[in-house]
mmCIF file of C-alpha atoms in Angstrom:
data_model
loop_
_atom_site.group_PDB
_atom_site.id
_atom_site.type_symbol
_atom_site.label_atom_id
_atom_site.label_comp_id
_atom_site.label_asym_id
_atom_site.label_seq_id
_atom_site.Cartn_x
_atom_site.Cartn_y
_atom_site.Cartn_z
ATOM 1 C CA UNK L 1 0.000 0.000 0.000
ATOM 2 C CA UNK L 2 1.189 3.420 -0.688
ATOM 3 C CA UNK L 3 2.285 5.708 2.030
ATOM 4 C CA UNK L 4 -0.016 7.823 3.212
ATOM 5 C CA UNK L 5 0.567 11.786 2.425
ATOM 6 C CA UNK L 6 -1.004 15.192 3.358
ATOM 7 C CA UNK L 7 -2.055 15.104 -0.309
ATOM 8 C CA UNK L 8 -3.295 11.400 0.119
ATOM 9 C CA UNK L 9 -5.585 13.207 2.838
ATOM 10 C CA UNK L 10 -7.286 15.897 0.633
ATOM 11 C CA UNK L 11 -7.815 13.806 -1.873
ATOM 12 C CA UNK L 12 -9.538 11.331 0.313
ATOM 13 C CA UNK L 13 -12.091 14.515 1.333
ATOM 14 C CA UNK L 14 -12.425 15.665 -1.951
ATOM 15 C CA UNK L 15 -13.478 11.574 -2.880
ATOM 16 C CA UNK L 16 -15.912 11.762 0.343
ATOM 17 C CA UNK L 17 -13.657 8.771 1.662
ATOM 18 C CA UNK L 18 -13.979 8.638 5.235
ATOM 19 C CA UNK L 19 -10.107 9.400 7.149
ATOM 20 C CA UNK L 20 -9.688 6.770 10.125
ATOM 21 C CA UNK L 21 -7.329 7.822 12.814
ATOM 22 C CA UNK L 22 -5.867 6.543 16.004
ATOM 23 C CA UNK L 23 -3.744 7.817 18.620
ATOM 24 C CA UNK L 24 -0.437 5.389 19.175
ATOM 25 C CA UNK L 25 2.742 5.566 21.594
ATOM 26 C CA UNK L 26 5.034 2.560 20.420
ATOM 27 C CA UNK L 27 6.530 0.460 17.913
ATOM 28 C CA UNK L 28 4.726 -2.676 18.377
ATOM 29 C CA UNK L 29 1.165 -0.735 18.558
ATOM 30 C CA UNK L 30 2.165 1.258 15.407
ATOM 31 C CA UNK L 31 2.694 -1.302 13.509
ATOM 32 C CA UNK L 32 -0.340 -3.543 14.182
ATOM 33 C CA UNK L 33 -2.298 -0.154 13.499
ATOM 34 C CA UNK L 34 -0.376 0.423 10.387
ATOM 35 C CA UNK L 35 -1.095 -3.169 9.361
ATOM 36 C CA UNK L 36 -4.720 -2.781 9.816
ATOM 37 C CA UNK L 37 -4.870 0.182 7.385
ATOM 38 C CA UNK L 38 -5.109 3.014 10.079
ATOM 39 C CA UNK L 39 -5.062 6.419 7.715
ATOM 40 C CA UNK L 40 -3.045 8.731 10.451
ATOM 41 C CA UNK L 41 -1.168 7.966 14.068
ATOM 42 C CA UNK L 42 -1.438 10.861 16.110
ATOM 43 C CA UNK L 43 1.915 11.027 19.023
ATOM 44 C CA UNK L 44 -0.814 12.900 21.572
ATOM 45 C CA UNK L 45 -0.260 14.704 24.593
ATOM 46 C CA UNK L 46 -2.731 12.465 25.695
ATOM 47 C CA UNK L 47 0.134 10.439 26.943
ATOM 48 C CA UNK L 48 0.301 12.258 29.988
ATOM 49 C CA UNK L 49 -3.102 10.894 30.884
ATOM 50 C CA UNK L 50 -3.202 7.246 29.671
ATOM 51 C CA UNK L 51 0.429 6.443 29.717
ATOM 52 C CA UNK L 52 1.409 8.568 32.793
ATOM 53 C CA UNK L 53 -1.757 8.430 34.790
ATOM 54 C CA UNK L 54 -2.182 12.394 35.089
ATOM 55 C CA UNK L 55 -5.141 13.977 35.387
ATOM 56 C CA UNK L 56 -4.513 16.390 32.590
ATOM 57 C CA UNK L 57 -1.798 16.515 29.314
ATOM 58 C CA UNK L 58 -0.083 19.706 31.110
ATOM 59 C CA UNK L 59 2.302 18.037 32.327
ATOM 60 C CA UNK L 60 4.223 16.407 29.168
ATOM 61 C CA UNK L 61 7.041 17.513 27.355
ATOM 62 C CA UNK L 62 8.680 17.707 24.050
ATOM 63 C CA UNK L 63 11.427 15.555 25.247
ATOM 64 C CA UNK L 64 8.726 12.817 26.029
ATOM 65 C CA UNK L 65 6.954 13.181 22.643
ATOM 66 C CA UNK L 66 9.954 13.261 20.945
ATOM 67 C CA UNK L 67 10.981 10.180 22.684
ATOM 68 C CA UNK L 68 7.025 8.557 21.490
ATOM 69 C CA UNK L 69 7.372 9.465 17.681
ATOM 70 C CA UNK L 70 10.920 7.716 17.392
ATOM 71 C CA UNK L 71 9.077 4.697 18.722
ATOM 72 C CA UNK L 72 5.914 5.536 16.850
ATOM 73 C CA UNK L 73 8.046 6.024 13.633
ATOM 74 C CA UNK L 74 10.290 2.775 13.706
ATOM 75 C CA UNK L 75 6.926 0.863 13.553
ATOM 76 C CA UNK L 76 5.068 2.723 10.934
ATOM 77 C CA UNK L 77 5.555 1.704 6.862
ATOM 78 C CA UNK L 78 2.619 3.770 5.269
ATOM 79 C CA UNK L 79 0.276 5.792 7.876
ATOM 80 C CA UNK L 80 1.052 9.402 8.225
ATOM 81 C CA UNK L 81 2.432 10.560 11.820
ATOM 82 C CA UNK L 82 1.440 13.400 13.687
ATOM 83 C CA UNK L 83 3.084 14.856 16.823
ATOM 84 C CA UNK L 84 1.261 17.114 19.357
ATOM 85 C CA UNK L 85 3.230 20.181 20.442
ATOM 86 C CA UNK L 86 2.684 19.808 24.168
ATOM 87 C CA UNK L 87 1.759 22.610 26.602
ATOM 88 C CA UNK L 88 3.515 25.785 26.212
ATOM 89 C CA UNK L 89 5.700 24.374 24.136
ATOM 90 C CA UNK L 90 4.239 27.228 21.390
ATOM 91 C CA UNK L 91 3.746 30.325 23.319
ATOM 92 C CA UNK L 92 6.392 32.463 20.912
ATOM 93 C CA UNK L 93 6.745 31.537 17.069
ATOM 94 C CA UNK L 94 10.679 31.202 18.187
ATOM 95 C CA UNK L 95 9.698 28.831 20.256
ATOM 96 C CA UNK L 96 7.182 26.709 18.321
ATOM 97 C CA UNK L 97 9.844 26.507 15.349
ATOM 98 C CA UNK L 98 12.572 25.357 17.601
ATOM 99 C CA UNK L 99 10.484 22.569 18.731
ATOM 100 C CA UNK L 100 8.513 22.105 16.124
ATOM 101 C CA UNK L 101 11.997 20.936 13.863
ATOM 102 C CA UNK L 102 12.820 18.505 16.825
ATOM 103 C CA UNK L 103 9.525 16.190 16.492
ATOM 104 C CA UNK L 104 9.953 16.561 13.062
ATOM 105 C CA UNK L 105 13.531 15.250 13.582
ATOM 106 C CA UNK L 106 12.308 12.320 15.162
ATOM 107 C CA UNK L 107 10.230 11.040 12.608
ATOM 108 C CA UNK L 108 6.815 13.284 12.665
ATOM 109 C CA UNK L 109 5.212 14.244 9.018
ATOM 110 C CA UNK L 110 3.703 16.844 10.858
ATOM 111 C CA UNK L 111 2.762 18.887 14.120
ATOM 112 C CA UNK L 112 -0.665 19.752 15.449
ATOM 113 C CA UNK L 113 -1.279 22.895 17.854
ATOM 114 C CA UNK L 114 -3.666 23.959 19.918
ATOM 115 C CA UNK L 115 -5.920 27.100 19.792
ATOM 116 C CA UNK L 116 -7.249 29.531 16.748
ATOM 117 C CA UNK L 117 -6.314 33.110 15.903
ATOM 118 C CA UNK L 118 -3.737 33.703 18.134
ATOM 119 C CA UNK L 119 -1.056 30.740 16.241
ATOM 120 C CA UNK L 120 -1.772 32.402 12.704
ATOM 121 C CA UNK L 121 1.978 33.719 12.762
ATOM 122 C CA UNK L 122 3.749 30.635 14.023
ATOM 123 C CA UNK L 123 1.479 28.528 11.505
ATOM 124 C CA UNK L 124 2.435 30.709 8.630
ATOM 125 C CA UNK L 125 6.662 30.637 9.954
ATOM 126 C CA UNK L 126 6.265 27.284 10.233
ATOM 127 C CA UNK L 127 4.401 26.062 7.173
ATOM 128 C CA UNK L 128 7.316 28.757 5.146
ATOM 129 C CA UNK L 129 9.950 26.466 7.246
ATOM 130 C CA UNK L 130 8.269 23.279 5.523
ATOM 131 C CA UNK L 131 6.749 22.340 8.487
ATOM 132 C CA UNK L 132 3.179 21.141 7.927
ATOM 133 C CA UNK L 133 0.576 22.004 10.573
ATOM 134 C CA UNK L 134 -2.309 20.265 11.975
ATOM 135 C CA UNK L 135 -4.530 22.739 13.780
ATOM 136 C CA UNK L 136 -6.820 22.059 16.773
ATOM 137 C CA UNK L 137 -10.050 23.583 18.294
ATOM 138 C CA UNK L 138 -13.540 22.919 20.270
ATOM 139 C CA UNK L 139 -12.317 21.218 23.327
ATOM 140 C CA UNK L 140 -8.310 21.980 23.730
ATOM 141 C CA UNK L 141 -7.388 19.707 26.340
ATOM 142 C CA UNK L 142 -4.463 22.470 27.079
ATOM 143 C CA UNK L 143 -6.762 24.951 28.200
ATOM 144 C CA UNK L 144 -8.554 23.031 30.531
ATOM 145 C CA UNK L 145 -7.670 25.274 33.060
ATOM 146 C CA UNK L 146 -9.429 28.306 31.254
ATOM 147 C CA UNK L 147 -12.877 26.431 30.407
ATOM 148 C CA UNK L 148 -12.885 25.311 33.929
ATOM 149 C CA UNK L 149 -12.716 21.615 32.683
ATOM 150 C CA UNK L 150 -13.250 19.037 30.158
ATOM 151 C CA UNK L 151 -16.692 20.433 28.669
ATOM 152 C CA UNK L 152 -18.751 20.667 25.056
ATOM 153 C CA UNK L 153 -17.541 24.070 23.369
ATOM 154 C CA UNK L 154 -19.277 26.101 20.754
ATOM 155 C CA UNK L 155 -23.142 25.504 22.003
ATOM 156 C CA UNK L 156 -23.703 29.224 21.565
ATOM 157 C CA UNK L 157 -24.089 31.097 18.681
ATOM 158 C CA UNK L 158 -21.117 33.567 19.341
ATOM 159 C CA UNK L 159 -18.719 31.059 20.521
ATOM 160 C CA UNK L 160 -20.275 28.887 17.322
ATOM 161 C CA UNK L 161 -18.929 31.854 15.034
ATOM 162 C CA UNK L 162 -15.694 32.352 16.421
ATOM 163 C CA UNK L 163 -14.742 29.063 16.136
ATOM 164 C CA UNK L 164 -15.565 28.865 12.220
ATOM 165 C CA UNK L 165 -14.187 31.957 11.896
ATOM 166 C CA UNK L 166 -11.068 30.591 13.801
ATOM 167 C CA UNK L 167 -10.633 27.641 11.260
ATOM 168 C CA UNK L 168 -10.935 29.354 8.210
ATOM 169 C CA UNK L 169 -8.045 31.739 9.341
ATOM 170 C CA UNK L 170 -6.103 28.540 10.227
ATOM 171 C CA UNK L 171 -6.510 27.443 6.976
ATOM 172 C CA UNK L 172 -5.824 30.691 5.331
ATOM 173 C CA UNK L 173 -2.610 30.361 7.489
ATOM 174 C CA UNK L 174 -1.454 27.243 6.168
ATOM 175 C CA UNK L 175 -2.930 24.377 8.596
ATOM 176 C CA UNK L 176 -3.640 21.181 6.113
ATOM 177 C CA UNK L 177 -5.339 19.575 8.899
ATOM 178 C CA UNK L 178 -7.663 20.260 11.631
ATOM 179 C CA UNK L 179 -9.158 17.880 15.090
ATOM 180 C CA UNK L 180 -12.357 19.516 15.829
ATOM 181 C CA UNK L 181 -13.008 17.871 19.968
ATOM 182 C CA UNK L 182 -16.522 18.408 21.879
ATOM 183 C CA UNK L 183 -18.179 20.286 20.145
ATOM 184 C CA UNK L 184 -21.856 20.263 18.547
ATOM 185 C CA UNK L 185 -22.431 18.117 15.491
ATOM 186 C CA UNK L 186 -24.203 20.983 13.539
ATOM 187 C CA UNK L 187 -21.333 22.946 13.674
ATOM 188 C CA UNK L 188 -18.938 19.952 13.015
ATOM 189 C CA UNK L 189 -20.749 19.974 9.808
ATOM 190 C CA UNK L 190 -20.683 23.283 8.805
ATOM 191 C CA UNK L 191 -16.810 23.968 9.521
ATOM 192 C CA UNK L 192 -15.878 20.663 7.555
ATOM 193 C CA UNK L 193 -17.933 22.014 4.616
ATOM 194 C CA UNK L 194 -16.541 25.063 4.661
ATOM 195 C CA UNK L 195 -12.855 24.321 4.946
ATOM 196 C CA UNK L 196 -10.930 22.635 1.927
ATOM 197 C CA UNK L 197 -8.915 20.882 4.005
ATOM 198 C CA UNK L 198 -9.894 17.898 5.661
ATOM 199 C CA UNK L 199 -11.278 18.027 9.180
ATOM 200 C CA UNK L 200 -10.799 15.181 12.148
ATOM 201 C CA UNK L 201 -13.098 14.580 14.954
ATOM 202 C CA UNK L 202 -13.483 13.497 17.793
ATOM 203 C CA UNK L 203 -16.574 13.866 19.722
ATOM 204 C CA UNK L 204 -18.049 16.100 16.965
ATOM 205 C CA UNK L 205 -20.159 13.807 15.774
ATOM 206 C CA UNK L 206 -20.212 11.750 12.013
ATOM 207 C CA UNK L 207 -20.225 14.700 9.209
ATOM 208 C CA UNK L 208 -16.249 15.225 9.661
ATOM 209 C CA UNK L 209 -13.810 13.872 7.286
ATOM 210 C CA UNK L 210 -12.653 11.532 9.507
ATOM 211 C CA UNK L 211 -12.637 10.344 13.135
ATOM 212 C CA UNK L 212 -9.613 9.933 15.902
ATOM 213 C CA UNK L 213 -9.868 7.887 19.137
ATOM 214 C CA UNK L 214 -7.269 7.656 22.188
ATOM 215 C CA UNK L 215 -6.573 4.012 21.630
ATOM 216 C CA UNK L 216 -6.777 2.874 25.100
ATOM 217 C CA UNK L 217 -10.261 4.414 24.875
ATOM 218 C CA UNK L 218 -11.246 2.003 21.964
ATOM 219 C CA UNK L 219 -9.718 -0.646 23.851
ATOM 220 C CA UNK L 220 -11.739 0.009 27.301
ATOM 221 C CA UNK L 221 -8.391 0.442 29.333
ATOM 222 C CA UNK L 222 -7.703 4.223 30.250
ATOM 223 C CA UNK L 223 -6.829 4.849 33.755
ATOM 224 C CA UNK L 224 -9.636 7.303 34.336
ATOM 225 C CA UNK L 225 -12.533 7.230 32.592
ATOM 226 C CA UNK L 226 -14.711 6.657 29.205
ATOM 227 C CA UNK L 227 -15.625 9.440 27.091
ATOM 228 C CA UNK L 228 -19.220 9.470 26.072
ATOM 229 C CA UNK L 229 -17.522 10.072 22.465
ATOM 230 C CA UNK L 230 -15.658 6.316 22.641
ATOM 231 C CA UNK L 231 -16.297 2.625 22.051
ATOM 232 C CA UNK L 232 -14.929 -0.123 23.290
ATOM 233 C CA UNK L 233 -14.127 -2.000 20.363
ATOM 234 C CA UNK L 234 -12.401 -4.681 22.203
ATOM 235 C CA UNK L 235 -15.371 -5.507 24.328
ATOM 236 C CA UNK L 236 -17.132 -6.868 20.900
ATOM 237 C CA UNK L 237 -14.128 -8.525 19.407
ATOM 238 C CA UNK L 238 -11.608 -11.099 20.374
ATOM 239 C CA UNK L 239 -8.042 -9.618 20.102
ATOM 240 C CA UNK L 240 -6.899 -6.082 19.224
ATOM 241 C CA UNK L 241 -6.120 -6.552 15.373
ATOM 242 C CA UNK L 242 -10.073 -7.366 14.986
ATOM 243 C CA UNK L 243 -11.250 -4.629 17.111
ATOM 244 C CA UNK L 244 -8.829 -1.915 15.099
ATOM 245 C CA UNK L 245 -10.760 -3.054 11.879
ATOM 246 C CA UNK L 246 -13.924 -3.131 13.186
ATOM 247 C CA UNK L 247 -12.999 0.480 13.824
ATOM 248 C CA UNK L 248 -12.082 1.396 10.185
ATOM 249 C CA UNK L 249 -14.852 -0.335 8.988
ATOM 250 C CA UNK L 250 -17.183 1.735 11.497
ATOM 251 C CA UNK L 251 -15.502 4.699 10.189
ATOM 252 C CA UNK L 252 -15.327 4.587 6.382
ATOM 253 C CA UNK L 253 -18.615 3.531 6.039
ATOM 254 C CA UNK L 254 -20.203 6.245 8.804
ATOM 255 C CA UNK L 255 -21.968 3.811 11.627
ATOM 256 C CA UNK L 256 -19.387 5.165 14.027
ATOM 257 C CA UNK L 257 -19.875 7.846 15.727
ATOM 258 C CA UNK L 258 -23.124 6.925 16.556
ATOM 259 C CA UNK L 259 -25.973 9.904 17.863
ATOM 260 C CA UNK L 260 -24.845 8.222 21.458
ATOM 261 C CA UNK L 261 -21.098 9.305 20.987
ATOM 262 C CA UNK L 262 -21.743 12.967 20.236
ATOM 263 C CA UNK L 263 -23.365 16.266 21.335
ATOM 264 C CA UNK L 264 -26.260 18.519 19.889
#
């Protein structure tokens, strides 16, 4: 199969083929995942919850993701690789290009940041560095701290705005990518038709390009708890390589999500 590009991507939207994602941490995961025919591995800072056993993602670095996409990378043949830029590691353009080239160093096809108009410089120094970006809005697990917790975003009609307003000057920008979290379906919708680019959820319901899970969410073992946007896959299948295409086929042919995994 042939390896899976940013261009492979857009042409899958632009085809109305369904993108099926997956987060990953390892070699041996990878590569079952890239075996299975997984479209894109995201390196999340989602470690710091179901790897480390934190209560949020502040606490990881870019050492550790750096350290997660070498692994990630030595397993993968085809899939694409993303690498979150962990917290604060983005505050200053300087900054986000400095550690931006290190995950890309390791292996990473590309970076994803959190937040909307205020990362239109860095996404435009970094895309003219030949660094492609992934953008990210709705819930950003970063800023839990500022919407008091892990909660649906975009229910009103002003916050609904200035979120699509937000990814259209991502795009404009340079993102090639964007992970829409928690937030209402309608507006899922309406952002993914608007934007050229292709557009990921994950708890926005099933009119996205494509869908991401946390694996250890799909597989029913995170350390804390299960998002009303997951399935356990694992629970209806007997090992992990059936459960991971169950998945694809769920996504690709748009029974997953399901009305009970997202929010109006």
């Amino acid at each position: 199969m042939k390896k899976v590009t940013i261009s492979t991507l857009i042409k899958m939207k632009q085809e109305k083929e369904k993108i099926a994602c997956l987060t990953a941490y390892d070699a041996s995961f990878a590569k079952l995942f890239d075996t299975c025919g997984i479209d894109l591995l995201l390196i999340g800072d989602s470690l710091g919850m179901v790897l480390k056993g934190e209560d949020s993602t502040l606490g990881v670095t870019v050492e550790e993701v750096a350290y997660h996409v070498k692994s990630v990378k030595n397993g993968v043949e085809r899939t694409l690789i993303v690498a979150d830029m962990p917290f604060m590691s983005y505050a200053t353009p300087e900054q986000t290009y400095l550690n931006a080239s290190k995950l890309m160093s390791c292996g990473a096809n590309m970076v994803k940041v959190e937040g909307g108009k205020w990362l239109l410089e860095s996404v435009k120094g970094l895309v003219e560095r030949g660094i492609p970006v992934c953008g990210h809005l709705g819930l950003t697990p970063q800023s839990v701290n500022v919407f008091g917790g892990f909660k649906v975003q975009g229910r009103t009609s002003d916050k609904a705005e200035e979120m699509l307003s937000a990814a259209i000057d991502l795009q404009e920008a340079g993102i090639q990518l964007l992970v829409l979290e928690c937030i209402p379906s309608a507006l899922a919708q309406l952002i993914s038709a608007k934007l050229d680019i292709p557009v990921i959820g994950i708890g926005a319901g099933p009119e996205t390009d494509g869908q991401i899970l946390v694996m250890h969410d799909m597989f029913g073992i995170s350390a804390n708890y299960m998002p009303k946007f997951s399935k356990n896959y694992l629970a209806q299948n007997k090992d992990i390589s059936s459960s991971v295409h169950q998945y694809i086929e769920e996504v690709k042919n748009g029974s997953f999500p399901g009305p009970e995994h997202s929010f109006e």
